[in-house]
């Protein structure tokens, strides 16, 4: 049930295809989800600096990636108790 949305998210997040080949609207949507930022962080850690030209904006905003992933984590911690209470009530 979740496989199709997960695969679509991987397609638009730059995990399977370079983001430069995707339209600008799709790039904007990809930046909303944490998978894009996780991929960015992994590319910063594991790929050499010579690959910097392939990144969007030719920079590696590692601080911004950490902030976005932190915001998603905090949002998940805030939302989890409400969701668990709702599921338990059924």
N, CA and C atoms as an extended XYZ file, in Angstrom:
270
Properties=species:S:1:pos:R:3:atomname:S:1:resname:S:1:resid:I:1 pbc="F F F"
N         0.811       -1.190        0.000 N   UNK     1
C         0.000        0.000        0.000 CA  UNK     1
C         0.857        1.257        0.000 C   UNK     1
N         1.989        1.225        0.672 N   UNK     2
C         2.865        2.391        0.710 CA  UNK     2
C         3.995        2.322       -0.305 C   UNK     2
N         4.086        1.239       -1.046 N   UNK     3
C         5.203        1.065       -1.974 CA  UNK     3
C         5.149        2.076       -3.112 C   UNK     3
N         4.001        2.312       -3.689 N   UNK     4
C         3.898        3.234       -4.820 CA  UNK     4
C         4.234        4.668       -4.424 C   UNK     4
N         3.659        5.211       -3.335 N   UNK     5
C         4.067        6.568       -2.945 CA  UNK     5
C         5.549        6.661       -2.599 C   UNK     5
N         6.091        5.625       -1.989 N   UNK     6
C         7.519        5.640       -1.658 CA  UNK     6
C         8.379        5.658       -2.921 C   UNK     6
N         8.006        4.866       -3.900 N   UNK     7
C         8.755        4.844       -5.157 CA  UNK     7
C         8.649        6.185       -5.891 C   UNK     7
N         7.461        6.775       -5.892 N   UNK     8
C         7.302        8.087       -6.523 CA  UNK     8
C         8.152        9.135       -5.821 C   UNK     8
N         8.205        9.078       -4.504 N   UNK     9
C         9.025       10.016       -3.754 CA  UNK     9
C        10.506        9.822       -4.071 C   UNK     9
N        10.934        8.581       -4.223 N   UNK    10
C        12.327        8.325       -4.600 CA  UNK    10
C        12.635        8.858       -5.995 C   UNK    10
N        11.682        8.740       -6.901 N   UNK    11
C        11.889        9.231       -8.265 CA  UNK    11
C        12.071       10.740       -8.304 C   UNK    11
N        11.262       11.472       -7.534 N   UNK    12
C        11.331       12.933       -7.610 CA  UNK    12
C        12.337       13.542       -6.645 C   UNK    12
N        12.908       12.772       -5.740 N   UNK    13
C        13.814       13.322       -4.741 CA  UNK    13
C        15.271       13.332       -5.165 C   UNK    13
N        15.561       12.901       -6.350 N   UNK    14
C        16.948       12.902       -6.783 CA  UNK    14
C        17.717       11.676       -6.345 C   UNK    14
N        17.037       10.674       -5.846 N   UNK    15
C        17.704        9.445       -5.418 CA  UNK    15
C        18.009        8.578       -6.627 C   UNK    15
N        17.061        8.491       -7.559 N   UNK    16
C        17.245        7.631       -8.733 CA  UNK    16
C        17.660        8.410       -9.977 C   UNK    16
N        17.246        9.653      -10.077 N   UNK    17
C        17.585       10.494      -11.224 CA  UNK    17
C        18.170       11.804      -10.719 C   UNK    17
N        19.053       12.427      -11.496 N   UNK    18
C        19.549       13.751      -11.090 CA  UNK    18
C        18.416       14.774      -11.129 C   UNK    18
N        18.406       15.659      -10.157 N   UNK    19
C        17.337       16.651      -10.081 CA  UNK    19
C        17.366       17.637      -11.248 C   UNK    19
N        18.524       17.836      -11.865 N   UNK    20
C        18.612       18.770      -12.989 CA  UNK    20
C        17.755       18.320      -14.170 C   UNK    20
N        17.491       17.033      -14.265 N   UNK    21
C        16.691       16.526      -15.383 CA  UNK    21
C        15.195       16.632      -15.133 C   UNK    21
N        14.804       17.062      -13.943 N   UNK    22
C        13.392       17.169      -13.594 CA  UNK    22
C        12.927       18.628      -13.694 C   UNK    22
N        11.640       18.865      -13.954 N   UNK    23
C        11.128       20.241      -14.013 CA  UNK    23
C        11.257       20.955      -12.666 C   UNK    23
N        11.250       22.272      -12.716 N   UNK    24
C        11.422       23.078      -11.505 CA  UNK    24
C        10.356       22.835      -10.450 C   UNK    24
N         9.129       22.603      -10.869 N   UNK    25
C         8.047       22.347       -9.909 CA  UNK    25
C         8.313       21.062       -9.142 C   UNK    25
N         8.794       20.057       -9.838 N   UNK    26
C         9.083       18.772       -9.193 CA  UNK    26
C        10.241       18.932       -8.218 C   UNK    26
N        11.233       19.738       -8.578 N   UNK    27
C        12.350       19.994       -7.656 CA  UNK    27
C        11.866       20.665       -6.381 C   UNK    27
N        10.941       21.602       -6.523 N   UNK    28
C        10.391       22.275       -5.344 CA  UNK    28
C         9.627       21.316       -4.448 C   UNK    28
N         8.867       20.424       -5.052 N   UNK    29
C         8.129       19.422       -4.275 CA  UNK    29
C         9.105       18.485       -3.570 C   UNK    29
N        10.173       18.115       -4.265 N   UNK    30
C        11.150       17.185       -3.675 CA  UNK    30
C        11.816       17.781       -2.445 C   UNK    30
N        12.045       19.083       -2.443 N   UNK    31
C        12.726       19.729       -1.310 CA  UNK    31
C        11.863       19.787       -0.055 C   UNK    31
N        10.589       19.517       -0.182 N   UNK    32
C         9.707       19.529        0.985 CA  UNK    32
C         9.891       18.260        1.808 C   UNK    32
N        10.191       17.155        1.174 N   UNK    33
C        10.236       15.864        1.849 CA  UNK    33
C        11.651       15.560        2.352 C   UNK    33
N        11.745       14.789        3.438 N   UNK    34
C        13.060       14.526        4.040 CA  UNK    34
C        13.967       13.632        3.198 C   UNK    34
N        13.432       12.873        2.273 N   UNK    35
C        14.278       11.982        1.475 CA  UNK    35
C        15.293       12.766        0.647 C   UNK    35
N        14.904       13.920        0.124 N   UNK    36
C        15.842       14.770       -0.621 CA  UNK    36
C        16.998       15.190        0.278 C   UNK    36
N        16.676       15.621        1.492 N   UNK    37
C        17.711       16.122        2.400 CA  UNK    37
C        18.596       15.000        2.921 C   UNK    37
N        18.041       13.810        3.096 N   UNK    38
C        18.864       12.663        3.488 CA  UNK    38
C        19.842       12.318        2.368 C   UNK    38
N        19.347       12.319        1.136 N   UNK    39
C        20.219       12.050       -0.007 CA  UNK    39
C        21.310       13.090       -0.133 C   UNK    39
N        20.962       14.351        0.100 N   UNK    40
C        21.963       15.421        0.048 CA  UNK    40
C        23.046       15.208        1.094 C   UNK    40
N        22.628       14.882        2.309 N   UNK    41
C        23.603       14.636        3.375 CA  UNK    41
C        24.502       13.453        3.072 C   UNK    41
N        23.937       12.387        2.519 N   UNK    42
C        24.755       11.226        2.175 CA  UNK    42
C        25.722       11.541        1.037 C   UNK    42
N        25.289       12.349        0.078 N   UNK    43
C        26.202       12.739       -1.005 CA  UNK    43
C        27.343       13.594       -0.473 C   UNK    43
N        27.056       14.468        0.486 N   UNK    44
C        28.112       15.296        1.076 CA  UNK    44
C        29.135       14.426        1.785 C   UNK    44
N        28.681       13.426        2.491 N   UNK    45
C        29.579       12.588        3.278 CA  UNK    45
C        30.390       11.632        2.413 C   UNK    45
N        29.757       11.010        1.423 N   UNK    46
C        30.420        9.928        0.718 CA  UNK    46
C        31.034       10.296       -0.627 C   UNK    46
N        30.637       11.400       -1.243 N   UNK    47
C        31.189       11.753       -2.549 CA  UNK    47
C        32.237       12.838       -2.413 C   UNK    47
N        33.237       12.847       -3.284 N   UNK    48
C        34.302       13.854       -3.191 CA  UNK    48
C        33.792       15.241       -3.586 C   UNK    48
N        34.581       16.255       -3.290 N   UNK    49
C        34.213       17.629       -3.595 CA  UNK    49
C        34.107       17.922       -5.074 C   UNK    49
N        34.720       17.107       -5.913 N   UNK    50
C        34.654       17.337       -7.355 CA  UNK    50
C        33.251       17.114       -7.912 C   UNK    50
N        32.384       16.460       -7.159 N   UNK    51
C        31.020       16.199       -7.595 CA  UNK    51
C        30.115       17.392       -7.277 C   UNK    51
N        30.671       18.425       -6.668 N   UNK    52
C        29.902       19.598       -6.271 CA  UNK    52
C        29.206       20.257       -7.447 C   UNK    52
N        29.776       20.176       -8.631 N   UNK    53
C        29.169       20.790       -9.811 CA  UNK    53
C        27.833       20.148      -10.170 C   UNK    53
N        27.606       18.931       -9.739 N   UNK    54
C        26.356       18.244      -10.060 CA  UNK    54
C        25.223       18.613       -9.105 C   UNK    54
N        25.529       19.269       -7.988 N   UNK    55
C        24.488       19.638       -7.024 CA  UNK    55
C        23.716       20.856       -7.516 C   UNK    55
N        22.465       20.964       -7.081 N   UNK    56
C        21.670       22.144       -7.403 CA  UNK    56
C        22.286       23.362       -6.729 C   UNK    56
N        22.497       24.423       -7.467 N   UNK    57
C        23.094       25.621       -6.905 CA  UNK    57
C        24.583       25.512       -6.685 C   UNK    57
N        25.175       24.418       -7.050 N   UNK    58
C        26.618       24.165       -6.911 CA  UNK    58
C        27.115       24.410       -5.493 C   UNK    58
N        26.290       24.035       -4.523 N   UNK    59
C        26.705       24.154       -3.129 CA  UNK    59
C        26.135       22.970       -2.362 C   UNK    59
N        26.650       22.780       -1.173 N   UNK    60
C        26.192       21.698       -0.318 CA  UNK    60
C        25.734       22.290        1.013 C   UNK    60
N        24.468       22.648        1.105 N   UNK    61
C        23.961       23.281        2.341 CA  UNK    61
C        23.712       22.255        3.441 C   UNK    61
N        24.785       21.786        4.046 N   UNK    62
C        24.663       20.747        5.059 CA  UNK    62
C        23.924       21.245        6.295 C   UNK    62
N        24.123       22.502        6.660 N   UNK    63
C        23.406       23.064        7.813 CA  UNK    63
C        21.909       23.122        7.569 C   UNK    63
N        21.523       23.524        6.364 N   UNK    64
C        20.099       23.581        6.027 CA  UNK    64
C        19.502       22.181        6.018 C   UNK    64
N        20.276       21.212        5.519 N   UNK    65
C        19.787       19.828        5.509 CA  UNK    65
C        19.554       19.339        6.934 C   UNK    65
N        20.469       19.644        7.832 N   UNK    66
C        20.304       19.242        9.230 CA  UNK    66
C        19.092       19.926        9.850 C   UNK    66
N        18.873       21.186        9.521 N   UNK    67
C        17.726       21.917       10.070 CA  UNK    67
C        16.405       21.342        9.564 C   UNK    67
N        16.331       21.032        8.277 N   UNK    68
C        15.097       20.468        7.721 CA  UNK    68
C        14.824       19.092        8.307 C   UNK    68
N        15.845       18.250        8.396 N   UNK    69
C        15.650       16.925        8.980 CA  UNK    69
C        15.288       17.019       10.459 C   UNK    69
N        15.867       17.985       11.170 N   UNK    70
C        15.493       18.203       12.566 CA  UNK    70
C        14.048       18.644       12.703 C   UNK    70
N        13.597       19.513       11.791 N   UNK    71
C        12.199       19.960       11.813 CA  UNK    71
C        11.249       18.794       11.551 C   UNK    71
N        11.609       17.918       10.620 N   UNK    72
C        10.776       16.735       10.363 CA  UNK    72
C        10.746       15.828       11.595 C   UNK    72
N        11.872       15.690       12.267 N   UNK    73
C        11.922       14.839       13.467 CA  UNK    73
C        11.052       15.420       14.574 C   UNK    73
N        11.139       16.729       14.798 N   UNK    74
C        10.322       17.368       15.829 CA  UNK    74
C         8.845       17.262       15.465 C   UNK    74
N         8.518       17.495       14.191 N   UNK    75
C         7.132       17.355       13.753 CA  UNK    75
C         6.603       15.951       13.974 C   UNK    75
N         7.437       14.958       13.711 N   UNK    76
C         7.031       13.577       13.944 CA  UNK    76
C         6.814       13.273       15.412 C   UNK    76
N         7.673       13.837       16.270 N   UNK    77
C         7.507       13.607       17.705 CA  UNK    77
C         6.256       14.288       18.243 C   UNK    77
N         5.905       15.423       17.673 N   UNK    78
C         4.692       16.124       18.110 CA  UNK    78
C         3.454       15.403       17.603 C   UNK    78
N         3.497       14.907       16.380 N   UNK    79
C         2.338       14.284       15.757 CA  UNK    79
C         2.110       12.834       16.213 C   UNK    79
N         3.165       12.132       16.609 N   UNK    80
C         3.063       10.707       16.951 CA  UNK    80
C         2.090       10.426       18.099 C   UNK    80
N         2.132       11.144       19.219 N   UNK    81
C         1.179       10.813       20.296 CA  UNK    81
C        -0.283       10.960       19.863 C   UNK    81
N        -0.590       12.002       19.099 N   UNK    82
C        -1.948       12.205       18.623 CA  UNK    82
C        -2.378       11.052       17.717 C   UNK    82
N        -1.498       10.657       16.788 N   UNK    83
C        -1.834        9.554       15.891 CA  UNK    83
C        -2.003        8.238       16.640 C   UNK    83
N        -1.142        7.996       17.607 N   UNK    84
C        -1.245        6.752       18.383 CA  UNK    84
C        -2.516        6.719       19.205 C   UNK    84
N        -2.921        7.845       19.801 N   UNK    85
C        -4.188        7.885       20.530 CA  UNK    85
C        -5.363        7.643       19.609 C   UNK    85
N        -5.290        8.193       18.419 N   UNK    86
C        -6.377        8.023       17.451 CA  UNK    86
C        -6.499        6.556       17.009 C   UNK    86
N        -5.370        5.915       16.740 N   UNK    87
C        -5.393        4.516       16.328 CA  UNK    87
C        -5.870        3.631       17.476 C   UNK    87
N        -5.458        3.947       18.684 N   UNK    88
C        -5.845        3.140       19.855 CA  UNK    88
C        -7.343        3.251       20.100 C   UNK    88
N        -7.934        4.382       19.792 N   UNK    89
C        -9.352        4.584       20.038 CA  UNK    89
C       -10.261        3.812       19.117 C   UNK    89
N        -9.757        3.294       18.044 N   UNK    90
C       -10.608        2.566       17.071 CA  UNK    90
C       -10.994        1.231       17.570 C   UNK    90
